[in-house]
């Protein structure tokens, strides 16, 4: 159980010897590009298999599996719920509605009520070996829910802009009294071999892309009444009809959270467990695409406690009793040359925190720039067959 | 392209969904295990088994009845209820039939220590006079303080000073290469490192491979002596073939290409693998054994045997070490046994594939991006080349 926990949480260290850590760190921090233990380039992701709409009882679902055997399933379920409005807000909104009716026949009623509530999206994460109130699942689910509900698209005059005004929260509003409630259930099927955030985030993204809501038949402030033809249902995140090329530049998309680490001056994407163990910094960067701007929109950056801080330091030969041969020699050496805590080449020293601004800027640039990693990931996910 | 997203691999359309799910991700899924042969349901399979045809055509799960015909005897991986005659599988695997003996070969098993095995292990616990070592066996192995080479230049008994300094030899997380000295009745092993070949590992990368490890592989090599070649021959052979095989040489040195220099590979029988830069000191010690007395050797080695400081390793060597590690991963994913022959074959093949790819994509800058990553097409090509040689 403890080993399992160590494997999954980024703040816990897997058992790795100082010699291995030192080897890894030096390999990854080489000035002319890191040499990753599995030969990937710094921005390369592990290949993954993905499919959507695998659970018939959900509004949308997806399964993603990494080549190393870890896989996750996400199911999205939508439920109609009555909106609880505070008394004064109700009065206010009623006035507004009346004005709206006077103005333009109620058709634009959506416009005014397009602010939803973050609590309408519920996310639960299940990781084998963890209780659902353990720190890791709670932290992960918050880390993924927050960008999801906060990713507000602007006024929206793009292609899908009207529907997605107010972001996901706005999309969940049916009318003033009714709204959708989304339950996102994330299930990690395998033992977490590395920090599971990227896997879970990619799976959630795909599940949300494939989520459909039944078509609304009622209008305005009537009690909601839906078309029972599932084929007529609309995507939660509208898909474009005019081919995937165009859509990838202008459509609102659910956010993706990427795990980025820095080792020395190098920036590495999709790190595996060993790579995280020697990282100087671990960042979880959430990006999304909305109809306003050309490129990607940065939603949040969170630092994840790098486990390298807690690793065991290596002992250099000059301080090692066993290598010096005898205790007396070692004591003598310790007397003449007390350990100064300086870096010795080839000896692992736990990273003591701190990251240069330059490094953070480089990480973000790699994610956000045009044709950067973020765009490629979103493009790749867009290419997955939905439906 | 930073990311590759593949459609899921469905082995067979007839297979019920949950099965194909497993198959897509399972390492052992290929290799002639035909799940959907004639829509095999349990009763029909049992009937065919009793008739003596097509045994081993399916994967059994623990608790599944292999047969209830009393003419069969139960072998490994099965048990019988004293009140009935049916033989029930205790592991997930394929049926093997030897005359009237039925046994189930597990798809994946933990390592069963045997005396004399070379293993790579990780120290997980330090006790007062011994270490507990993870060797991928069901129980932690123990390494007593009295079973290591103590520093100091001479072979000597352990002292109380050594007991106090136990962490300076090995501490938690350290990797050791050792030999199984004895196996206890409960299956736990005692290790020793009383040789110059053994000791703490540094200057390289660790790799744990799945598959049956020592136990399954050893039984498949037993089968190999009785005729069938282990790789891809029959369903049972292929399913049990992945992983490290007990073989003549578990440790060897590769002279790598691309200016990588010499690289040592240690294949632990337990499936733990260590790939490191070749240590010159040990080579000097072993090649000049004729003029170095035994006590002198101890002295030479003790200076570096418990060191956790890495030597200076040039990037070329690091690249080749990474390439070797990937080659082994490719072999394991392909269900091919891992030994000196296959690893060398895969390494040569990977170099060849690199040349081919280099010719094709010389102008494109994409070729450079992640070209050292052996996955997908490259992995398939390497596997083909390796299997051709066997």
XYZ file of C-alpha atoms in Angstrom:
777
model
C 0.000 0.000 0.000
C 2.699 2.469 0.887
C 4.670 1.594 -2.217
C 1.565 2.205 -4.263
C 1.076 5.591 -2.752
C 4.638 6.498 -3.374
C 4.263 5.557 -6.984
C 1.316 7.766 -7.649
C 1.747 10.969 -5.780
C 4.178 13.453 -7.142
C 4.919 14.647 -3.654
C 6.110 11.233 -2.590
C 9.308 9.738 -3.826
C 9.551 6.374 -5.403
C 12.458 4.354 -4.121
C 15.305 5.246 -6.436
C 18.956 5.071 -5.573
C 21.092 8.230 -5.522
C 23.257 6.863 -8.308
C 20.237 6.437 -10.569
C 18.927 9.891 -9.700
C 22.252 11.448 -10.463
C 22.488 9.618 -13.781
C 18.971 10.660 -14.741
C 19.409 14.247 -13.715
C 22.624 14.628 -15.665
C 21.094 12.971 -18.728
C 18.033 15.170 -18.626
C 19.873 18.411 -17.984
C 22.427 18.076 -20.767
C 22.816 21.469 -22.418
C 22.287 20.208 -25.967
C 18.919 18.587 -25.383
C 17.976 16.023 -22.774
C 18.470 12.309 -23.269
C 15.352 10.758 -21.860
C 15.533 7.206 -20.598
C 13.012 6.118 -23.213
C 14.541 8.097 -26.053
C 11.682 10.506 -26.554
C 12.267 14.078 -27.625
C 11.537 16.657 -24.911
C 8.107 17.535 -26.269
C 7.107 14.048 -27.313
C 4.252 12.289 -25.591
C 3.983 8.597 -25.065
C 1.713 7.148 -27.724
C -1.769 6.549 -26.478
C -4.874 4.812 -27.634
C -8.158 6.610 -27.357
C -11.785 5.930 -28.080
C -14.991 7.687 -27.205
C -18.606 6.756 -26.523
C -17.773 3.516 -24.832
C -20.384 3.632 -22.086
C -23.928 3.499 -23.434
C -25.539 4.828 -20.267
C -23.697 8.136 -20.237
C -24.032 11.356 -22.161
C -20.420 11.112 -23.163
C -17.512 8.885 -22.322
C -13.953 8.144 -23.329
C -11.168 5.728 -22.665
C -7.505 6.548 -23.017
C -4.663 4.113 -22.525
C -0.954 4.796 -22.458
C 1.449 2.360 -23.992
C 2.738 1.376 -20.562
C -0.648 -0.058 -19.683
C -2.159 2.687 -17.550
C -5.624 3.571 -18.660
C -8.512 5.691 -17.586
C -12.232 5.854 -18.288
C -14.337 8.964 -17.961
C -18.104 9.102 -18.052
C -20.080 12.326 -18.224
C -23.669 12.294 -17.053
C -26.023 15.217 -17.335
C -29.117 15.778 -15.258
C -31.740 18.501 -15.380
C -31.974 20.377 -12.130
C -34.042 23.227 -10.825
C -32.040 26.383 -10.309
C -32.196 27.746 -6.816
C -32.149 31.524 -7.018
C -31.890 33.929 -4.154
C -34.992 36.086 -3.684
C -33.573 39.415 -4.803
C -31.816 37.836 -7.731
C -35.118 36.274 -8.711
C -36.859 39.633 -8.635
C -34.087 41.186 -10.617
C -34.098 38.479 -13.189
C -37.850 38.602 -13.516
C -37.661 42.272 -14.274
C -34.995 41.580 -16.794
C -37.047 38.881 -18.394
C -39.979 41.182 -18.763
C -37.752 43.716 -20.393
C -36.413 41.053 -22.636
C -39.852 39.973 -23.664
C -40.724 43.533 -24.434
C -37.556 43.989 -26.386
C -37.313 40.982 -28.588
C -39.933 38.339 -28.057
C -38.009 36.279 -25.549
C -35.739 34.717 -28.106
C -32.675 36.292 -26.602
C -33.554 35.175 -23.117
C -30.449 33.063 -23.044
C -28.242 36.055 -23.328
C -29.038 37.532 -19.946
C -29.154 34.309 -18.027
C -25.942 32.940 -19.403
C -24.079 32.969 -16.125
C -24.049 29.584 -14.549
C -22.615 28.206 -11.387
C -19.349 26.377 -10.897
C -20.997 23.927 -8.567
C -23.069 22.576 -11.438
C -20.080 20.582 -12.533
C -19.172 17.784 -10.183
C -16.068 15.752 -10.650
C -15.083 12.650 -8.802
C -11.874 10.745 -9.332
C -11.268 7.178 -8.361
C -7.751 5.866 -8.188
C -7.151 2.293 -7.112
C -5.703 2.100 -3.639
C -6.901 5.532 -2.611
C -9.934 6.533 -0.626
C -12.019 9.175 -2.316
C -11.186 11.653 0.447
C -7.443 11.128 0.165
C -5.431 14.163 -0.782
C -4.419 13.033 -4.257
C -7.870 12.412 -5.780
C -9.316 15.519 -4.157
C -6.466 17.690 -5.338
C -6.534 16.220 -8.817
C -10.244 16.657 -9.238
C -10.081 20.268 -8.118
C -7.115 20.837 -10.402
C -9.180 19.606 -13.332
C -12.585 21.007 -12.390
C -11.407 24.532 -11.825
C -10.134 25.301 -15.321
C -13.181 23.558 -16.696
C -15.718 25.824 -15.045
C -13.596 28.934 -15.164
C -12.827 28.717 -18.855
C -15.161 31.508 -19.829
C -15.336 32.373 -23.452
C -15.769 36.016 -24.233
C -18.810 37.746 -25.662
C -18.633 35.288 -28.480
C -19.185 36.326 -32.023
C -17.305 33.449 -33.565
C -18.768 30.352 -35.104
C -19.748 28.501 -31.967
C -19.523 31.594 -29.861
C -23.204 32.171 -29.333
C -23.837 28.778 -27.888
C -20.770 28.827 -25.729
C -21.202 32.347 -24.318
C -20.251 32.171 -20.690
C -18.167 29.080 -21.221
C -19.244 25.706 -19.936
C -21.241 27.260 -17.119
C -23.247 29.299 -19.575
C -23.810 26.274 -21.751
C -25.386 24.438 -18.836
C -28.123 27.014 -18.417
C -31.428 25.891 -19.911
C -33.464 28.843 -18.767
C -33.851 30.871 -15.603
C -35.356 28.089 -13.581
C -33.643 25.057 -14.990
C -30.114 24.044 -15.719
C -28.019 21.023 -16.466
C -25.866 19.445 -13.815
C -22.833 17.565 -15.051
C -21.369 14.638 -13.209
C -17.912 13.754 -14.458
C -16.697 10.441 -13.125
C -13.071 9.697 -13.703
C -11.853 6.191 -13.166
C -8.221 5.197 -13.296
C -8.322 1.534 -14.177
C -4.722 0.601 -13.595
C -2.196 1.229 -10.903
C -0.904 4.773 -11.293
C 2.575 4.262 -12.715
C 3.264 7.954 -13.029
C 1.509 11.082 -11.853
C -1.893 10.435 -13.419
C -2.910 14.035 -14.109
C -2.174 14.192 -17.867
C -3.900 10.896 -18.539
C -7.000 11.875 -16.584
C -7.110 15.311 -18.140
C -6.845 14.008 -21.693
C -9.543 11.436 -21.021
C -11.853 14.025 -19.494
C -11.290 16.292 -22.470
C -12.277 13.544 -24.874
C -15.298 12.570 -22.826
C -16.523 16.156 -22.791
C -15.963 16.453 -26.528
C -18.193 13.453 -27.066
C -20.841 14.583 -24.595
C -24.262 15.183 -26.067
C -27.253 16.842 -24.481
C -30.769 16.108 -25.709
C -32.241 18.759 -27.981
C -34.463 21.214 -26.184
C -37.976 21.433 -27.598
C -39.487 23.889 -25.192
C -38.784 27.580 -25.567
C -37.838 30.335 -23.172
C -39.051 29.993 -19.624
C -41.254 26.942 -20.125
C -40.497 23.829 -18.166
C -37.845 22.073 -20.204
C -39.065 19.475 -22.629
C -36.648 17.501 -24.730
C -36.590 15.756 -28.041
C -36.423 12.055 -27.276
C -34.570 11.363 -30.504
C -30.992 10.818 -29.401
C -29.752 11.387 -32.940
C -30.966 14.948 -32.733
C -29.017 15.611 -29.560
C -26.514 18.417 -29.593
C -22.918 18.288 -28.557
C -22.080 20.002 -25.298
C -19.116 21.539 -27.037
C -20.414 22.283 -30.517
C -18.520 20.544 -33.294
C -18.055 22.276 -36.568
C -19.663 20.930 -39.697
C -17.088 22.395 -42.020
C -14.261 19.981 -41.461
C -11.795 19.579 -38.640
C -9.244 22.046 -40.012
C -11.355 25.109 -39.509
C -12.814 23.983 -36.253
C -9.481 23.619 -34.557
C -8.855 27.306 -34.792
C -12.114 28.828 -33.718
C -14.181 26.480 -31.614
C -14.448 26.508 -27.879
C -12.858 23.411 -26.460
C -12.654 21.943 -22.981
C -9.368 22.669 -21.238
C -6.430 20.315 -21.210
C -4.012 20.128 -18.328
C -0.464 19.258 -19.263
C 2.281 18.219 -16.913
C 5.527 20.001 -17.655
C 8.767 19.599 -15.758
C 12.041 21.412 -15.917
C 15.387 19.790 -15.317
C 18.284 22.171 -15.422
C 17.540 24.417 -18.393
C 15.578 21.779 -20.236
C 11.811 21.594 -20.372
C 10.229 18.175 -20.672
C 6.644 17.197 -21.444
C 4.718 14.119 -20.372
C 7.310 12.993 -17.848
C 7.299 9.456 -16.569
C 7.773 8.555 -12.935
C 11.549 8.547 -12.970
C 11.699 11.865 -14.754
C 9.386 13.485 -12.238
C 11.590 12.136 -9.477
C 14.507 14.324 -10.559
C 12.561 17.371 -11.706
C 13.473 20.837 -10.490
C 9.917 22.016 -10.981
C 6.688 20.313 -11.863
C 3.985 22.499 -13.373
C 0.430 21.612 -14.275
C -0.521 23.993 -17.072
C -4.150 24.230 -18.131
C -4.844 25.619 -21.567
C -7.956 25.890 -23.630
C -9.074 27.189 -26.925
C -11.857 29.699 -27.200
C -13.536 31.633 -29.900
C -12.023 34.972 -28.970
C -8.354 34.687 -29.525
C -6.323 33.127 -32.257
C -4.132 30.934 -30.180
C -4.558 29.155 -26.928
C -5.693 30.665 -23.720
C -3.788 29.993 -20.534
C -6.188 29.146 -17.737
C -4.055 28.184 -14.818
C -0.622 27.152 -13.723
C -0.170 25.131 -10.619
C 3.046 23.926 -9.167
C 3.132 20.347 -8.041
C 5.483 19.618 -5.192
C 8.500 18.020 -6.859
C 9.434 14.756 -5.180
C 13.135 15.294 -5.786
C 13.148 17.462 -2.690
C 12.644 14.435 -0.469
C 15.057 12.030 -2.091
C 18.095 10.670 -0.357
C 21.306 12.485 -1.153
C 24.190 10.536 -2.545
C 27.475 10.291 -0.716
C 30.564 11.300 -2.602
C 33.535 8.976 -2.562
C 35.530 11.411 -0.470
C 32.985 11.202 2.334
C 32.049 7.570 2.037
C 33.367 5.393 4.829
C 32.975 2.271 2.764
C 34.998 3.601 -0.153
C 37.767 4.985 1.996
C 38.466 1.573 3.336
C 38.501 2.049 7.070
C 36.665 3.974 9.689
C 39.783 5.727 10.844
C 40.510 7.009 7.366
C 36.945 8.199 7.023
C 37.003 10.032 10.308
C 40.238 11.612 9.349
C 38.778 12.663 6.046
C 35.748 14.106 7.770
C 37.997 16.089 10.077
C 40.182 17.520 7.360
C 37.468 17.988 4.797
C 34.111 18.562 6.462
C 31.210 18.193 4.111
C 30.429 21.553 2.661
C 27.242 20.603 0.862
C 28.774 21.579 -2.433
C 27.838 19.892 -5.656
C 30.142 17.090 -6.640
C 29.793 15.810 -10.190
C 28.123 12.437 -10.239
C 26.650 12.705 -6.761
C 22.950 13.266 -6.324
C 21.913 16.291 -4.302
C 18.209 16.804 -3.694
C 16.919 19.909 -5.429
C 16.303 22.691 -3.009
C 13.437 24.403 -4.771
C 13.396 27.639 -6.631
C 12.937 28.083 -10.328
C 14.132 30.785 -12.654
C 11.590 33.039 -14.283
C 13.288 32.333 -17.551
C 12.524 28.641 -17.178
C 8.856 29.212 -16.393
C 8.582 31.548 -19.368
C 10.171 28.926 -21.580
C 7.767 26.264 -20.365
C 4.741 28.428 -21.047
C 6.036 29.502 -24.408
C 6.472 25.908 -25.489
C 2.888 25.171 -24.496
C 1.204 28.268 -25.823
C 3.081 29.313 -28.931
C 1.567 28.807 -32.357
C 2.207 25.273 -33.450
C 3.383 24.530 -29.935
C 2.702 21.509 -27.819
C -0.687 22.708 -26.603
C -2.027 23.134 -30.124
C -0.682 19.799 -31.221
C -2.298 18.039 -28.298
C -5.649 19.693 -28.927
C -5.387 18.928 -32.616
C -4.575 15.317 -31.877
C -7.539 15.020 -29.538
C -9.780 16.673 -32.106
C -8.768 13.975 -34.552
C -10.146 11.213 -32.366
C -13.308 9.791 -33.857
C -16.239 11.004 -31.841
C -19.534 9.229 -32.015
C 4.279 15.826 -33.921
C 4.283 15.841 -30.196
C 1.511 13.387 -29.676
C 0.314 10.255 -31.379
C -3.164 9.026 -30.692
C -3.993 5.611 -32.024
C -7.343 3.932 -32.341
C -7.788 1.090 -29.890
C -6.647 -2.293 -31.069
C -9.482 -4.758 -31.140
C -8.173 -8.273 -31.465
C -11.339 -9.888 -32.681
C -14.806 -8.589 -33.312
C -16.446 -11.662 -31.850
C -14.816 -11.244 -28.482
C -17.088 -9.711 -25.880
C -16.178 -6.164 -25.075
C -14.464 -6.601 -21.765
C -12.154 -9.198 -23.242
C -11.040 -7.093 -26.147
C -10.400 -4.315 -23.694
C -7.883 -6.451 -21.890
C -6.357 -7.633 -25.086
C -5.682 -4.204 -26.449
C -3.536 -3.348 -23.485
C -2.114 -6.687 -22.548
C 1.497 -7.362 -23.313
C 0.858 -11.016 -23.760
C -2.138 -10.650 -25.980
C -0.420 -11.645 -29.190
C 1.064 -15.024 -29.703
C -1.578 -17.289 -31.029
C -3.977 -17.132 -28.132
C -7.170 -17.422 -30.051
C -9.901 -16.365 -27.704
C -12.786 -16.512 -30.097
C -12.189 -19.888 -31.645
C -15.686 -21.020 -32.424
C -17.188 -18.643 -29.856
C -15.696 -20.762 -27.134
C -17.871 -20.664 -24.091
C -16.932 -22.537 -21.004
C -18.973 -25.689 -21.492
C -17.903 -26.157 -25.084
C -14.281 -25.670 -24.164
C -14.584 -28.252 -21.474
C -16.102 -30.736 -23.838
C -13.319 -30.245 -26.312
C -10.771 -30.624 -23.569
C -12.186 -33.931 -22.433
C -12.101 -35.153 -25.964
C -8.428 -34.390 -25.953
C -8.486 -31.873 -28.760
C -7.412 -28.280 -28.761
C -6.063 -28.155 -25.256
C -4.408 -24.863 -24.491
C -6.382 -22.924 -27.046
C -7.788 -20.539 -24.498
C -6.798 -18.489 -21.515
C -8.130 -19.834 -18.252
C -8.826 -17.586 -15.322
C -8.309 -18.506 -11.671
C -11.250 -20.494 -10.374
C -12.273 -21.752 -13.769
C -12.821 -25.494 -14.012
C -10.262 -27.018 -16.340
C -11.918 -30.386 -16.450
C -14.048 -32.615 -14.241
C -12.997 -35.830 -15.896
C -11.233 -37.992 -13.245
C -8.753 -39.407 -15.765
C -6.548 -36.278 -15.546
C -3.996 -35.575 -12.870
C -3.517 -32.076 -11.603
C -0.208 -30.308 -12.131
C 1.134 -26.839 -11.388
C -1.296 -23.977 -11.362
C -4.308 -26.116 -10.479
C -6.039 -27.504 -7.434
C -8.789 -29.970 -6.731
C -11.540 -29.857 -4.245
C -11.325 -33.022 -2.084
C -15.054 -33.580 -2.513
C -15.075 -33.490 -6.298
C -12.953 -34.658 -9.179
C -12.819 -31.395 -11.080
C -9.496 -29.692 -11.612
C -9.637 -25.937 -11.119
C -7.113 -23.376 -12.343
C -5.369 -21.223 -9.732
C -3.622 -18.898 -12.148
C -4.544 -17.102 -15.342
C -2.884 -18.847 -18.209
C -2.957 -21.540 -20.795
C -3.417 -25.253 -20.239
C -0.487 -27.536 -20.730
C -0.943 -31.260 -21.102
C 1.829 -33.764 -20.439
C 0.442 -37.261 -20.919
C -2.300 -37.301 -18.303
C -0.960 -34.371 -16.306
C -2.776 -31.054 -16.652
C -1.025 -27.886 -15.596
C -1.779 -24.235 -16.203
C 1.081 -22.044 -17.404
C 0.615 -18.571 -15.948
C 0.687 -15.645 -18.376
C 2.535 -13.658 -15.824
C 4.105 -14.810 -12.626
C 6.298 -13.484 -9.921
C 9.850 -14.637 -9.785
C 10.558 -17.834 -7.865
C 14.104 -17.709 -6.502
C 16.390 -20.641 -7.142
C 19.865 -21.177 -5.751
C 22.549 -19.698 -7.937
C 20.332 -17.179 -9.744
C 21.872 -13.849 -10.557
C 19.386 -11.215 -9.472
C 19.196 -7.457 -9.395
C 17.408 -6.168 -6.341
C 16.492 -2.972 -4.620
C 17.089 -2.468 -0.908
C 13.787 -1.615 0.731
C 14.589 -2.012 4.392
C 17.663 -1.863 6.583
C 17.605 -3.990 9.698
C 20.240 -4.403 12.372
C 22.239 -7.145 10.704
C 20.690 -7.546 7.304
C 18.955 -5.850 4.456
C 15.606 -6.692 2.974
C 15.767 -6.680 -0.792
C 12.993 -6.446 -3.343
C 13.728 -9.025 -6.022
C 10.218 -9.185 -7.519
C 9.571 -12.420 -5.638
C 6.486 -12.926 -3.468
C 8.617 -12.357 -0.372
C 11.402 -9.878 0.180
C 14.793 -11.514 -0.017
C 17.286 -10.989 2.755
C 20.893 -10.023 2.420
C 22.747 -10.632 5.691
C 25.609 -8.361 6.640
C 27.770 -11.466 6.844
C 27.156 -12.229 3.187
C 28.755 -9.146 1.700
C 32.339 -8.215 1.036
C 33.306 -5.943 3.864
C 35.697 -3.149 2.972
C 39.120 -2.968 4.483
C 41.246 -4.909 2.062
C 40.987 -8.345 3.639
C 38.374 -10.998 3.986
C 37.279 -10.663 7.555
C 34.449 -11.317 9.971
C 31.888 -8.649 10.499
C 32.409 -6.458 13.526
C 30.120 -4.310 15.601
C 31.519 -1.288 13.784
C 30.207 -2.726 10.533
C 26.820 -3.228 12.110
C 26.683 0.403 13.082
C 27.708 1.527 9.633
C 25.337 -0.748 7.796
C 23.846 2.124 5.847
C 27.175 3.091 4.357
C 27.219 -0.199 2.466
C 23.667 -0.262 1.206
C 20.838 1.993 2.200
C 17.183 2.167 1.175
C 16.673 2.506 -2.553
C 20.100 1.264 -3.554
C 20.299 -1.305 -6.289
C 22.426 -4.386 -5.820
C 23.367 -7.244 -8.049
C 23.620 -10.444 -6.046
C 23.324 -14.178 -6.193
C 20.725 -16.326 -4.494
C 22.575 -18.263 -1.815
C 19.732 -20.285 -0.387
C 15.994 -20.538 -0.617
C 13.931 -21.023 2.510
C 10.986 -23.327 2.772
C 8.537 -20.425 2.461
C 10.060 -19.334 -0.861
C 12.021 -16.442 0.548
C 15.603 -16.135 -0.610
C 18.905 -15.303 1.011
C 21.338 -13.409 -1.177
C 25.062 -12.917 -1.110
C 27.401 -10.485 -2.826
C 30.661 -12.223 -1.950
C 32.198 -11.824 -5.357
C 33.748 -9.031 -7.327
C 30.956 -9.304 -9.861
C 28.359 -8.364 -7.282
C 27.663 -5.241 -5.319
C 26.109 -1.827 -5.596
C 25.058 -0.578 -9.005
C 25.807 2.853 -10.425
C 26.536 4.615 -13.730
C 23.418 3.468 -15.468
C 19.693 2.940 -15.707
C 17.357 0.435 -14.156
C 14.630 -1.329 -16.042
C 12.042 -3.763 -14.763
C 10.489 -5.966 -17.379
C 7.195 -7.744 -17.052
C 6.472 -11.180 -18.294
C 6.931 -14.378 -16.468
C 10.447 -13.560 -15.369
C 12.511 -16.442 -14.190
C 9.872 -18.981 -13.323
C 7.801 -19.076 -16.475
C 10.795 -18.666 -18.685
C 12.655 -21.487 -17.030
C 9.822 -23.886 -17.553
C 9.567 -22.812 -21.161
C 13.257 -23.452 -21.600
C 12.691 -26.907 -20.170
C 10.118 -27.344 -22.876
C 12.652 -26.046 -25.342
C 14.928 -28.963 -24.606
C 12.133 -31.341 -25.406
C 11.857 -30.035 -28.916
C 9.765 -26.961 -29.469
C 11.481 -23.635 -29.935
C 10.105 -21.212 -27.410
C 9.463 -18.219 -29.620
C 6.160 -18.073 -31.315
C 5.935 -21.836 -31.740
C 2.849 -22.818 -29.830
C 0.324 -20.926 -27.807
C 1.859 -21.961 -24.508
C 5.392 -21.248 -25.608
C 4.682 -17.778 -26.870
C 2.606 -16.834 -23.888
C 5.304 -17.866 -21.466
C 8.261 -16.613 -23.436
C 8.453 -12.940 -22.517
C 10.871 -11.814 -19.885
C 14.374 -12.688 -18.861
C 15.417 -16.265 -19.407
C 17.886 -18.118 -17.214
C 20.826 -18.509 -19.524
C 24.530 -19.099 -19.702
C 25.474 -15.449 -19.616
C 23.425 -12.931 -17.701
C 26.104 -10.259 -17.695
C 28.019 -9.094 -20.717
C 29.580 -6.039 -22.289
C 28.462 -4.491 -25.544
C 30.738 -2.401 -27.685
C 28.159 0.154 -28.760
C 27.964 2.104 -31.973
C 27.921 5.879 -32.417
C 30.913 6.364 -30.157
C 29.108 5.038 -27.134
C 31.992 2.945 -25.859
C 31.490 -0.173 -23.805
C 28.210 -0.727 -22.011
C 27.505 -3.426 -19.445
C 24.169 -5.196 -19.369
C 23.080 -7.169 -16.340
C 19.964 -9.243 -16.838
C 18.686 -10.292 -13.447
C 16.803 -13.565 -13.645
C 14.039 -11.855 -11.706
C 13.324 -9.475 -14.589
C 15.229 -6.536 -13.162
C 17.780 -5.215 -15.603
C 20.683 -2.852 -15.186
C 22.391 -1.159 -18.107
C 25.449 0.874 -17.284
C 28.668 2.276 -18.575
C 31.381 -0.338 -18.524
C 33.422 -0.062 -15.353
C 37.107 -0.062 -16.188
C 38.228 -0.956 -12.705
C 36.433 -4.274 -12.656
C 37.757 -5.139 -16.078
C 41.278 -4.454 -14.968
C 40.724 -6.577 -11.903
C 39.269 -9.509 -13.796
C 41.706 -9.426 -16.700
C 44.743 -9.291 -14.477
C 43.618 -11.902 -12.013
C 46.659 -14.013 -12.648
C 48.997 -11.574 -11.007
C 46.694 -10.258 -8.311
C 46.224 -12.331 -5.221
C 42.770 -12.811 -3.782
C 43.328 -10.497 -0.866
C 44.750 -7.877 -3.151
C 41.655 -8.036 -5.342
C 39.489 -7.259 -2.396
C 41.535 -4.193 -1.779
C 41.271 -2.954 -5.330
C 37.568 -3.405 -5.479
C 36.670 -2.095 -2.075
C 37.543 1.400 -3.175
C 34.580 1.596 -5.518
C 32.228 -1.200 -4.610
C 30.053 0.790 -2.228
C 30.334 4.114 -4.014
C 27.205 6.005 -5.006
C 29.102 8.556 -7.028
C 28.714 8.245 -10.764
C 31.654 8.468 -13.100
C 31.714 10.998 -15.870
C 29.565 9.532 -18.642
C 29.631 11.165 -22.071
C 26.312 11.887 -23.826
C 27.033 9.344 -26.567
C 27.172 6.582 -23.981
C 23.971 7.822 -22.379
C 22.258 7.717 -25.771
C 23.312 4.157 -26.389
C 22.263 3.101 -22.905
C 18.833 4.584 -23.588
C 18.717 2.766 -26.912
C 19.550 -0.557 -25.265
C 16.866 -0.015 -22.657
C 14.344 0.622 -25.398
C 15.421 -2.440 -27.323
C 14.707 -4.548 -24.279
C 11.322 -2.867 -23.868
C 10.499 -3.626 -27.484
C 11.406 -7.275 -26.957
C 9.242 -7.539 -23.870
C 6.295 -5.826 -25.512
C 6.652 -8.217 -28.419
C 6.577 -11.215 -26.096
C 10.091 -12.276 -27.033
C 12.383 -13.751 -24.403
C 15.188 -11.493 -23.253
C 18.705 -12.919 -23.267
C 22.061 -12.020 -24.675
C 21.221 -13.209 -28.166
C 17.933 -11.367 -28.531
C 19.195 -8.173 -26.914
C 22.199 -8.053 -29.201
C 19.963 -8.829 -32.154
C 17.539 -6.068 -31.224
C 20.372 -3.613 -30.755
C 21.825 -4.372 -34.187
C 18.332 -4.171 -35.664
C 17.676 -0.804 -34.088
C 20.878 0.548 -35.601
C 19.845 -0.811 -38.972
C 16.363 0.677 -38.689
C 17.923 3.994 -37.813
C 19.968 3.883 -40.979
C 16.897 3.064 -43.056
C 14.881 5.838 -41.513
C 17.785 8.214 -41.884
C 17.865 7.545 -45.619
C 14.162 8.098 -46.011
C 13.745 11.268 -44.044
C 17.051 12.938 -44.492
C 15.681 16.276 -45.624
C 12.642 16.490 -43.424
C 13.252 18.052 -40.088
C 10.589 15.816 -38.617
C 12.948 12.939 -38.910
C 15.109 14.349 -36.207
C 12.273 14.883 -33.762
C 12.035 11.920 -31.465
C 13.833 9.650 -33.857
C 15.455 7.879 -30.965
C 12.103 6.789 -29.676
C 11.512 3.205 -30.691
C 7.794 2.719 -30.880
C 5.161 1.731 -33.383
C 6.594 1.000 -36.818
C 10.173 1.006 -35.645
C 9.401 -1.445 -32.872
C 7.659 -3.747 -35.317
C 10.575 -3.608 -37.728
C 13.050 -4.393 -34.959
C 10.969 -7.317 -33.778
C 10.787 -8.696 -37.305
C 14.531 -8.465 -37.710
C 15.151 -10.152 -34.374
C 12.732 -12.956 -35.064
C 14.324 -13.563 -38.444
C 17.623 -14.256 -36.800
C 16.275 -16.744 -34.307
